[in-house]
Structure formats: C-alpha cells, structure tokens
Short mmCIF file of C-alpha atoms in Angstrom, two decimals:
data_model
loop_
_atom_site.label_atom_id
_atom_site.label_comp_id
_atom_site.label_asym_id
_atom_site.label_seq_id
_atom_site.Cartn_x
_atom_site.Cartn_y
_atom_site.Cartn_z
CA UNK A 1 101.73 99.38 112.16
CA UNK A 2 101.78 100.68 108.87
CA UNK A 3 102.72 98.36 105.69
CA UNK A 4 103.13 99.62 102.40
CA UNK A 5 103.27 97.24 99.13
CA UNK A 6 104.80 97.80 96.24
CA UNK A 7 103.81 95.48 93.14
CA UNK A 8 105.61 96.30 89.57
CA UNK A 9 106.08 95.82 86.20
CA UNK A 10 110.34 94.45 85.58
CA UNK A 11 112.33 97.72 85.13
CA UNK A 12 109.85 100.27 86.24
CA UNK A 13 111.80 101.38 89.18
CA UNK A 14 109.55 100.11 92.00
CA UNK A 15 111.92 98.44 93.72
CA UNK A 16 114.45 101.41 93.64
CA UNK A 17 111.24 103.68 94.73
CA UNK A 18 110.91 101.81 97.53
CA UNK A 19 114.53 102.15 99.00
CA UNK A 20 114.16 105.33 98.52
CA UNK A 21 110.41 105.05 100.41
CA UNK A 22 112.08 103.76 103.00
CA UNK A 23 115.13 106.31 103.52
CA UNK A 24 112.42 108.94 103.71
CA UNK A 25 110.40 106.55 106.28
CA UNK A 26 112.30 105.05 108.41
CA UNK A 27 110.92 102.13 107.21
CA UNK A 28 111.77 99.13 107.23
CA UNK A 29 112.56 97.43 104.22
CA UNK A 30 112.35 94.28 102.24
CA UNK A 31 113.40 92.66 98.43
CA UNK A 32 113.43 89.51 97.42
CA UNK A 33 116.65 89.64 97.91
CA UNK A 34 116.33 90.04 101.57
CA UNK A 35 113.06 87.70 101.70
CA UNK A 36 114.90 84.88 100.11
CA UNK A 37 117.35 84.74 102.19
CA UNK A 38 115.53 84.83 105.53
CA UNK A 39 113.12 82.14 103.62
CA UNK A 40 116.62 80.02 102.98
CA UNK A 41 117.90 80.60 106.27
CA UNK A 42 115.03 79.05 107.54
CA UNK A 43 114.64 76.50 105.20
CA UNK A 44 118.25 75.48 106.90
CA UNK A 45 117.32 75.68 110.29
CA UNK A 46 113.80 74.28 110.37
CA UNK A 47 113.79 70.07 110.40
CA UNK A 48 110.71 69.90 108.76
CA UNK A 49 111.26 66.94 105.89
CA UNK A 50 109.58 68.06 102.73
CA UNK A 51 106.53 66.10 103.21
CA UNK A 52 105.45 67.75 106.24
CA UNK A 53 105.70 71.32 104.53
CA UNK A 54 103.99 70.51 101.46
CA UNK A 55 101.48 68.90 103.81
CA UNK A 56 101.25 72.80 105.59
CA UNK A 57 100.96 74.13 101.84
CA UNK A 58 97.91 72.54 101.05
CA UNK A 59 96.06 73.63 104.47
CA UNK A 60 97.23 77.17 104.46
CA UNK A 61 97.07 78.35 100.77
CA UNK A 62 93.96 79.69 99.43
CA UNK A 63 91.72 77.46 97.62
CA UNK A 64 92.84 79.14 93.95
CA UNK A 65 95.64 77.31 94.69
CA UNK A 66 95.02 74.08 95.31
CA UNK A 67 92.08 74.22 91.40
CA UNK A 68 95.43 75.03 89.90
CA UNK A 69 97.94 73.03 91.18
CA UNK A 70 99.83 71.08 89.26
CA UNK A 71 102.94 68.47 90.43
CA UNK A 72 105.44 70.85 87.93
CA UNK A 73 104.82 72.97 90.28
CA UNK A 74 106.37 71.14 93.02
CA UNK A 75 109.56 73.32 93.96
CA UNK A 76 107.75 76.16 92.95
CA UNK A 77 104.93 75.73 95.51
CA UNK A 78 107.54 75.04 98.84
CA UNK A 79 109.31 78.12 97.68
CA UNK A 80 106.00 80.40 97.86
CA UNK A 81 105.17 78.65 101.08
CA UNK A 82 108.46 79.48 103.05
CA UNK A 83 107.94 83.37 101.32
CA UNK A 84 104.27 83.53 102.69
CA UNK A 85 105.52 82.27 106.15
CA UNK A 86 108.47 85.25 106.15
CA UNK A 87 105.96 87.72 105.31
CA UNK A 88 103.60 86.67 108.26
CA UNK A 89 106.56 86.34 110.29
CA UNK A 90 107.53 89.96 109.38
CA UNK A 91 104.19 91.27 110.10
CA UNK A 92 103.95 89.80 113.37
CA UNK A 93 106.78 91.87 114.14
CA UNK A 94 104.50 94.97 114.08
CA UNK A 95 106.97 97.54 112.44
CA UNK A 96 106.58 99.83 109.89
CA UNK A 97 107.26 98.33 106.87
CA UNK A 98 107.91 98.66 103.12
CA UNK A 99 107.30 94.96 101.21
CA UNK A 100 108.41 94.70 97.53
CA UNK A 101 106.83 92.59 95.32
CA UNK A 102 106.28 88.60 96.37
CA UNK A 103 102.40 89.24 96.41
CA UNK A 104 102.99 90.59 100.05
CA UNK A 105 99.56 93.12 98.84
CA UNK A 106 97.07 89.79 98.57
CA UNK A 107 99.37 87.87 101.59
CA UNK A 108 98.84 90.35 104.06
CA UNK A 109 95.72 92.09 103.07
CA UNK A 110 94.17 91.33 106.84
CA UNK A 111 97.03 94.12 107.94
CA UNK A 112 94.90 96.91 105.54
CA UNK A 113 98.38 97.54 103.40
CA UNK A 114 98.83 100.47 101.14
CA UNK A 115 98.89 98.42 98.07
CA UNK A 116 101.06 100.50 95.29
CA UNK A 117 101.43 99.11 91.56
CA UNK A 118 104.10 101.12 89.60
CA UNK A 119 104.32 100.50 86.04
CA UNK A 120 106.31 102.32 83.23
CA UNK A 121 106.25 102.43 79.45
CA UNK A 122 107.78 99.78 77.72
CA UNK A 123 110.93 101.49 76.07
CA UNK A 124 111.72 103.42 79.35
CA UNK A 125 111.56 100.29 81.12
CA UNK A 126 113.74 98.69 78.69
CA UNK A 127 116.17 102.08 79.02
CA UNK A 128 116.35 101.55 82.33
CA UNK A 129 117.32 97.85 82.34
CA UNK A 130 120.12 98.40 79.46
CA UNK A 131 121.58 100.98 81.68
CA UNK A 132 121.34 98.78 84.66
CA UNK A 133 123.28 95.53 83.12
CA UNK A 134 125.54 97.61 81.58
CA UNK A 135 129.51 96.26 82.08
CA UNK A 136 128.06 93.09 83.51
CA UNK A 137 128.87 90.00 82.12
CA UNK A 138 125.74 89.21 79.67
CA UNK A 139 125.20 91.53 77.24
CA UNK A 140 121.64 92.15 75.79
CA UNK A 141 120.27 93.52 72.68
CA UNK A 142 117.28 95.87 73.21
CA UNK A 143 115.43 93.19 71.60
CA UNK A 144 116.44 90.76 73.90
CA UNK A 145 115.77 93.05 76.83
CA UNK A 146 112.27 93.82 75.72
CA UNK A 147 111.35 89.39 75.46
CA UNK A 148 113.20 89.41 79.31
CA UNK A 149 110.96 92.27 80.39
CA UNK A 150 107.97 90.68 79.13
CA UNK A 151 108.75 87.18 80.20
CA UNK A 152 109.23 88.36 83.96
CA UNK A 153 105.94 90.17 84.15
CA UNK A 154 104.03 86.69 82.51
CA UNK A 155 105.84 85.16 85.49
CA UNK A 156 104.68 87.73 88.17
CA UNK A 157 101.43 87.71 86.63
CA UNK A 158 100.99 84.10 87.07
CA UNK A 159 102.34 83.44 90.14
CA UNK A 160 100.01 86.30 91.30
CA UNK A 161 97.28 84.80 90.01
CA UNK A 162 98.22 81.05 91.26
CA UNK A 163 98.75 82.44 94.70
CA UNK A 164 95.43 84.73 94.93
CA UNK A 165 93.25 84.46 92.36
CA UNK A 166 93.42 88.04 91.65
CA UNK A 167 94.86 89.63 88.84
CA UNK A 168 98.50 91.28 88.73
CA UNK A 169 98.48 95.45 88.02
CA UNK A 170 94.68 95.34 87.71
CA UNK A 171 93.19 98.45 89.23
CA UNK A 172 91.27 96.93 91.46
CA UNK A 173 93.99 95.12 93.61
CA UNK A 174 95.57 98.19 94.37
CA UNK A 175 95.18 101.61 96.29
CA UNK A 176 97.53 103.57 94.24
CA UNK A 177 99.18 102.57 90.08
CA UNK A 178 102.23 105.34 89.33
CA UNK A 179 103.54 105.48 86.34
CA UNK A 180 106.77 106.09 86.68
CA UNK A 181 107.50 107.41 83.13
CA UNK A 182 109.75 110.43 83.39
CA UNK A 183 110.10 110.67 86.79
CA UNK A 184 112.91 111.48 88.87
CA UNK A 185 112.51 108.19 91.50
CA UNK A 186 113.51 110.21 94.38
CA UNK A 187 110.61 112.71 93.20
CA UNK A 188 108.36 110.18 92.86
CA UNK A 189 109.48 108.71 96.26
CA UNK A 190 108.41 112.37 97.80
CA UNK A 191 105.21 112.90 96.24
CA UNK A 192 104.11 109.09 97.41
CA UNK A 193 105.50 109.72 100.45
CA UNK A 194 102.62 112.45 101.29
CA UNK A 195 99.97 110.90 99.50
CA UNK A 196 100.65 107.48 101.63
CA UNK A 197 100.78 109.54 104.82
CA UNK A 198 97.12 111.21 103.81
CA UNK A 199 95.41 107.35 102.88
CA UNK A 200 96.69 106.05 106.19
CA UNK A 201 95.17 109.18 108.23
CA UNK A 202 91.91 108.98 106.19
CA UNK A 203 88.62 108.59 107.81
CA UNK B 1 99.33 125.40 80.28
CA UNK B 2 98.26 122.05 81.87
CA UNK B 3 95.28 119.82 80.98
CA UNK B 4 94.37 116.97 83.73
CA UNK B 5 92.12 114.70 82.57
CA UNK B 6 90.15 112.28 84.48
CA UNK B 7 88.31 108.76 83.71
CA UNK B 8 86.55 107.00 86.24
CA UNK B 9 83.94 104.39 86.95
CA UNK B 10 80.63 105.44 87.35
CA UNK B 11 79.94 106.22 90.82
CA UNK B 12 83.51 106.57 92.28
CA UNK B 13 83.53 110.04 92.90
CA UNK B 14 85.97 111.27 89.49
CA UNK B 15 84.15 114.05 89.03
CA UNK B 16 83.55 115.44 92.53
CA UNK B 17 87.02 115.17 92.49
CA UNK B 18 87.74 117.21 89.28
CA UNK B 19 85.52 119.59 91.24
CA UNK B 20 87.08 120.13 94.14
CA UNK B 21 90.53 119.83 92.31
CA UNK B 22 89.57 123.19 90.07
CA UNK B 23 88.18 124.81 93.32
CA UNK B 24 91.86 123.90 94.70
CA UNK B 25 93.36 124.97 91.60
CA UNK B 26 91.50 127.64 89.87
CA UNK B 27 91.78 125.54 87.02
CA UNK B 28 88.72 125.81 84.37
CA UNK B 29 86.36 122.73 84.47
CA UNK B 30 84.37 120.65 82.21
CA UNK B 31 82.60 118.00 83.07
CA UNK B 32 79.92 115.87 80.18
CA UNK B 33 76.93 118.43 81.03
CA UNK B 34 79.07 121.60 80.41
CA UNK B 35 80.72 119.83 77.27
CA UNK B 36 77.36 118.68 76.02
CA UNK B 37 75.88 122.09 75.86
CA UNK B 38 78.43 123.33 74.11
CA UNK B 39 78.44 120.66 71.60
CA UNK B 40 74.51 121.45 71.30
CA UNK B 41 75.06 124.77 70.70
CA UNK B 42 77.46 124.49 68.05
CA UNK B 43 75.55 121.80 66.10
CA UNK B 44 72.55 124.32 66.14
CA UNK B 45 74.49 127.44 65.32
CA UNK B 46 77.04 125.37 62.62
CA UNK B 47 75.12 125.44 58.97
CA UNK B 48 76.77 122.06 58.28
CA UNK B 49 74.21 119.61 56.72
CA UNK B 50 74.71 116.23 58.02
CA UNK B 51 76.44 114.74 55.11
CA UNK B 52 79.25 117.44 55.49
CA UNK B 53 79.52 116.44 59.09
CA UNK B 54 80.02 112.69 58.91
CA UNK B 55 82.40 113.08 55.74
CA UNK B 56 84.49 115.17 57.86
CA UNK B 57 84.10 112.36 60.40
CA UNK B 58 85.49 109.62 58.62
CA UNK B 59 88.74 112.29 57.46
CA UNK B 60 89.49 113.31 61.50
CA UNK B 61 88.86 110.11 63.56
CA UNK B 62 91.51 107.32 63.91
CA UNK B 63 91.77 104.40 61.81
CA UNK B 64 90.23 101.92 64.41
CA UNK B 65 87.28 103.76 64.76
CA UNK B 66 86.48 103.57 60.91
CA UNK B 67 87.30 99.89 61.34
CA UNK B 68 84.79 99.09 64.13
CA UNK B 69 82.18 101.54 62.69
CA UNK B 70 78.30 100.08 61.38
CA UNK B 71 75.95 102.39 60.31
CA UNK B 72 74.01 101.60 63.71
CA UNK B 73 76.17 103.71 65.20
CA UNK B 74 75.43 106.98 63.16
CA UNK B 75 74.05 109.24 65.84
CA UNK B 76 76.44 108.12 68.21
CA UNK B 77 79.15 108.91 65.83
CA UNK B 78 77.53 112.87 65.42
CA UNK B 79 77.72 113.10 69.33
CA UNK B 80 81.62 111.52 69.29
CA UNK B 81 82.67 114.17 66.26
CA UNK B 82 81.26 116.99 67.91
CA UNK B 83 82.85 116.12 71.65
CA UNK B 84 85.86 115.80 69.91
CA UNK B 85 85.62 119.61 68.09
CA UNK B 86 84.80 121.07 71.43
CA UNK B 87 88.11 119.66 73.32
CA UNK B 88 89.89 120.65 70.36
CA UNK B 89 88.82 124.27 70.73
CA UNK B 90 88.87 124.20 74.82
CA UNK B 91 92.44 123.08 74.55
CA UNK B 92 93.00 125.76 71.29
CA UNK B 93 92.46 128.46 74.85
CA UNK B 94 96.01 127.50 76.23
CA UNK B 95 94.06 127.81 79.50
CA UNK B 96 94.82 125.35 82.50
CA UNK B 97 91.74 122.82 82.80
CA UNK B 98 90.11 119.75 84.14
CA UNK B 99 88.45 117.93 81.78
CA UNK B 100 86.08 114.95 83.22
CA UNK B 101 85.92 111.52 80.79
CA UNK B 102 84.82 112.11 77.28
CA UNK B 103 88.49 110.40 76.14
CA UNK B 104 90.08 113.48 76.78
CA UNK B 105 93.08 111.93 77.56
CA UNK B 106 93.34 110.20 73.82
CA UNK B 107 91.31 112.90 72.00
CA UNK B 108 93.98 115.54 73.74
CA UNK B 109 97.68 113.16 73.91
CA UNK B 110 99.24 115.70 72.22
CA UNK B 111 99.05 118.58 75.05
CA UNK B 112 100.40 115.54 77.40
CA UNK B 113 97.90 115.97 79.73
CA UNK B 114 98.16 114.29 83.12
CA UNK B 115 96.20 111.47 82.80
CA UNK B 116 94.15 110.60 86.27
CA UNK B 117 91.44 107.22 86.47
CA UNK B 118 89.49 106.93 89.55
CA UNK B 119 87.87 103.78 90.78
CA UNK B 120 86.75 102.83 93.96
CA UNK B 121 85.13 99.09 95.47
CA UNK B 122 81.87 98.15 93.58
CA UNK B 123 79.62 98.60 97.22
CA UNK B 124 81.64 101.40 97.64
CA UNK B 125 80.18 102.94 94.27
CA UNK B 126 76.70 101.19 94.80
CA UNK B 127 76.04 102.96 98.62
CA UNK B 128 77.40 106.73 96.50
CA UNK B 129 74.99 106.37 94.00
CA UNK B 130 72.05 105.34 96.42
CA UNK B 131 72.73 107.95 98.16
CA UNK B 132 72.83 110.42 95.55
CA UNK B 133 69.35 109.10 93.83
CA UNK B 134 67.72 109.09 97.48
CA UNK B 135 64.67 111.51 97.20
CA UNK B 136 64.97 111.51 93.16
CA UNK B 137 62.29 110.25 91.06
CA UNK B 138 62.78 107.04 90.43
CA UNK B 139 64.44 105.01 93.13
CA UNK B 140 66.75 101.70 92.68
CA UNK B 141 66.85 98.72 94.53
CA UNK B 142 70.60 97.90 95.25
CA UNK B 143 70.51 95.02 92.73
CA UNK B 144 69.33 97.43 90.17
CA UNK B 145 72.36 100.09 91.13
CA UNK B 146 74.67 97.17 90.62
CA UNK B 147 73.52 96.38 87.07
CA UNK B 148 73.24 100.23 85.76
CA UNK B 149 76.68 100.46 87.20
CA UNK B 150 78.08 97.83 85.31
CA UNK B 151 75.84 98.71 82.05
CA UNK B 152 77.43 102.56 82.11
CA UNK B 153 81.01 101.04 82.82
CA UNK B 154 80.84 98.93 80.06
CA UNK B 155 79.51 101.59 77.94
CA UNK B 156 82.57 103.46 78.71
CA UNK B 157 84.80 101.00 77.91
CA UNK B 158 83.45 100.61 74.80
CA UNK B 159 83.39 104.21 73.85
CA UNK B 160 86.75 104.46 74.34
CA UNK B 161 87.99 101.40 72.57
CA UNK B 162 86.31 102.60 69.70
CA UNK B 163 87.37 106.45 69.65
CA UNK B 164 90.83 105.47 70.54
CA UNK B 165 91.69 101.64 69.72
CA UNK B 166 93.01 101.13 73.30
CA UNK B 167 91.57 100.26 77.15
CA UNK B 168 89.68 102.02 79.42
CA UNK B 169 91.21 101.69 83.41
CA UNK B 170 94.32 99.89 82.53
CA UNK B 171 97.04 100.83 83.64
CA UNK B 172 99.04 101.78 80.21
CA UNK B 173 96.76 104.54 79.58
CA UNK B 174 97.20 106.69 82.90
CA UNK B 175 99.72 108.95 84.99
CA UNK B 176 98.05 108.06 88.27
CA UNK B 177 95.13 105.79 88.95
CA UNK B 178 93.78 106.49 92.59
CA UNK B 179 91.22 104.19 94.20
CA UNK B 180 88.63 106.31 96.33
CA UNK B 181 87.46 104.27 98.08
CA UNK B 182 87.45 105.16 102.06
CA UNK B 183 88.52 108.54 101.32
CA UNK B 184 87.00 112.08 102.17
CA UNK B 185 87.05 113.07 99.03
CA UNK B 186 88.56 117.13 99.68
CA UNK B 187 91.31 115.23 100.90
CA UNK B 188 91.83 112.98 97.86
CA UNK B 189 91.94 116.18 96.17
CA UNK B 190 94.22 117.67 98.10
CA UNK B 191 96.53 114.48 98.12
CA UNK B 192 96.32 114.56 93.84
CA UNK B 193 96.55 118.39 93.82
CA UNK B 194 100.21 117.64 95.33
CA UNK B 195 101.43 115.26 93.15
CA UNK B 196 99.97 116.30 89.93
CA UNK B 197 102.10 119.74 90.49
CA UNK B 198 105.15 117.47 91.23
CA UNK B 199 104.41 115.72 87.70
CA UNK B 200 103.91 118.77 85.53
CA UNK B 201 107.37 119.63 87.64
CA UNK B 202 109.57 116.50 86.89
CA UNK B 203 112.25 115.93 84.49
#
C-alpha cells in the first residue's frame, strides 16, 4: 500500500495538486471535506457518550498532547480524535491512497508515507485565493486575504504541533517541500508523480 | 542558460548530488574547493591593497550584512567578497551550471536559478560521514560526528543570514527541498534531473 501526504501552506494549491495526483494515480483520495464527513457520519452512528471518547483521547494521543492540553480545547480535541480514528480506519483499508492535510504525515507515519509539503509565495498564494472566492458571497480585500492566509497556517501550525510535537513545513517532517510558485498544477502533478514513483521503489 | 543551485546540510549527500546531476546534465560544476581556488587565485593575481577591497565591500554587500558586521569578522568578510566576485563572473559565462552552497542562490536571485536544499535524517548524515572519514587521519567517535555536524550546520546558517538577511533550509528560500535520506543517490539525481527540466519548462 502506498500513501502519499500532502501538508500545505492556505492557497498554495496542494489540495488541487493532489486531485490532480490522484487522477494520474488511481488513487484514492481524501480532503477534509471528505474526512469530515466520514468523521460526522460516525460521530452519528457510534453511541459512545462524550465521556467515553474523551476518555479514548487521552489513552491514544501522544504524550505532546496531553503537556498541552488545555479544557478550551475541549471540542477541539474530540474533533481531532474522530479525524485520527478515520485516518487509521482508512489505512486499514490497505489502498493506495492520497491524504490531504489533517496531519495524516505524523498520524500514519508507521505506514512509511511519502510526506509532501507544498508551499507558495505569499502574493501568489493570495492571487490564487482572490481568484478562487471570486463571485461568492464575501468579498475580500487583498489585505484581508493576506491576514486569512496567515491566520489559517498559525492554525495548521498549531494544531500540528498540539497533535505531534513536530513542527508544521519544517524540512525535516517531510520527504519532499514544492514550491509551487509558477507552476502549472497539472505540471507539477506530473513531475511529482515520477519522483514519488522513484522514492517508493528506492532501496 | 540555467543556474541550479544547491544548499544542504553537511553530510546529506548535496554535493554528490550536484555531481552526478552535471554528469547527467553536462552542466559545468562548482563546488567550495573549485570556487575557493579561484577566489585564491584572483586575490593573488588582483593588485588591490586591502583597504580598496573592504571599501568596495561595504559599497556591494546588502544592507543586513553591514548591520550585523564587527570588525571580528574582517577575514571572513575578504573570503565572503571574493566568493561573491567569482559567482558573479561564473554566472557573467551565460553557461548552464551547478553551483554547490556558497549562497548562490541569494548572491545569484537575479538569474532565477532553481533553488535545490538537501537534507537527510541526522544518523543518516552521521553513518555518511563515518564512512567517508574511515581510513583518514583523524578518526571520530560518533558523538564527535554529531557535534561537528551540528557546529558546520550552524555555521551555515549563520553565513547565510548574514550575506543575505534571510534563513538557511526553510522552506521560503527554495524551489525544491529533497530529503536523501534512504536514497541511492544516482537515482535522486535522476529523479531531480526530471523535474528541474520541468521547472525551467513551466509557465
């Protein structure tokens, strides 16, 4: 079983990079889109009451995450728990598979994942998400765009951190960082494509 | 013509890389030896007295540098200068090349180079450069490895913070950063050879 990872900075394309990883797969894929609402659906379905899953929290999250805890974090903490149970759900499944984002990289690092990070320059980023909410029903200025952009990634970064202890886009938590600057994402989709295919077959 | 440049931590294999890209390539290659001797031979063959040299210094480098300089760092500034004249006439050649550390990246921004970092696992790094200084004159314990490792990563760091005001290894400053470790690294090579072409390709 292969699993690929893809960790990135808001508005650098890494989620569209991995659709299009995917199309050029087979792969299956997964958002946090997708993730959520398998993680709802069970939420639904399950009779757990709350205190017996924040009970399971505290035995099955690393230890980072108990120093750090806090009870603010209450709602916060069952919604990471039901997302680490769907991603070891999904990996018990034993497909191919193409994970964005939700810290799947650190969550299922016993499965040997490729672990990409893509990141982008700022004011492309910030391009790309004016294009993207364009005709919707909140406008924003660029300025706005650029404190959204940066407020997300704090948020990745410290629910990264909270739920490993390792550091978000760091080069040592990841096989591969593209900068997706310039690209064409269906470009950058091919060339990572090959290179993925050459780290799995290594050694 | 294209310029790749490549940083790397000490001992993950960035310049047996560079290697084996410009055998791949044909590109021309420089690594710190081959850039050192020419910056030797130019200080010896150059009639500049010193003063001239570090006046001219002060005029060329950017701002930050001037801001973190102390007069402790005199010689080291000579050596800095005189890297930075060489690059400046290797890339004056309009010849495809391969340029190992020495900041090319910053020093060169202007011919948009494509901007590699290599890392790799610290044991990873500590069993290459055992292996490497097996049979050699002096020989390190692994302890000792780990600390001159860290020492000469640190020194780069610096170097570059100071030369160009911003971080060595992050992600911001790079096209691609590729972690070696577990690779063969002719394949690495061969892996980067592929997508570097697709880069100089895009838009």
């Amino acid at each position: 079983m292969k699993i690929i990872t893809i960790g990135r900075e808001f508005g650098s394309g890494g989620r569209e990079l991995g659709k299009r990883l995917a199309d050029l797969t087979g792969f299956d894929y997964y958002d946090q889109e997708i993730l959520h609402a398998i993680a709802e659906k069970k939420a639904h379905t399950s009779g757990y009451p709350e205190s017996a899953v924040a009970f399971h929290a505290w035995r099955t999250l690393p230890l980072v995450f108990h120093h750090s805890f806090a009870d603010e974090h209450a709602i916060h903490m069952n919604e990471l728990i039901a997302q680490k149970e769907v991603l070891e759900e999904i990996s018990a499944l034993e497909r191919d598979c193409i994970i964005i984002g939700q810290d799947a990289d650190v969550i299922l690092k016993e499965k040997k994942p490729f672990r990409i990070f893509v990141c982008a320059e700022l004011n492309t980023r910030v391009k790309r998400c004016m294009e993207r909410a364009e005709g919707k029903e909140k406008e924003f200025s660029e300025k706005e765009m650029k404190r959204n952009i940066k407020r997300i990634d704090k948020y990745r970064a410290q629910t990264r951190e909270l739920v490993s202890g390792s550091k978000w886009g760091t080069r040592e938590g990841y096989d591969l960082i593209v900068n997706s600057t310039d690209w064409r994402m269906q470009e950058l989709a091919e060339s990572i494509k090959d290179y993925m295919e050459r780290w799995f077959a290594r050694k």
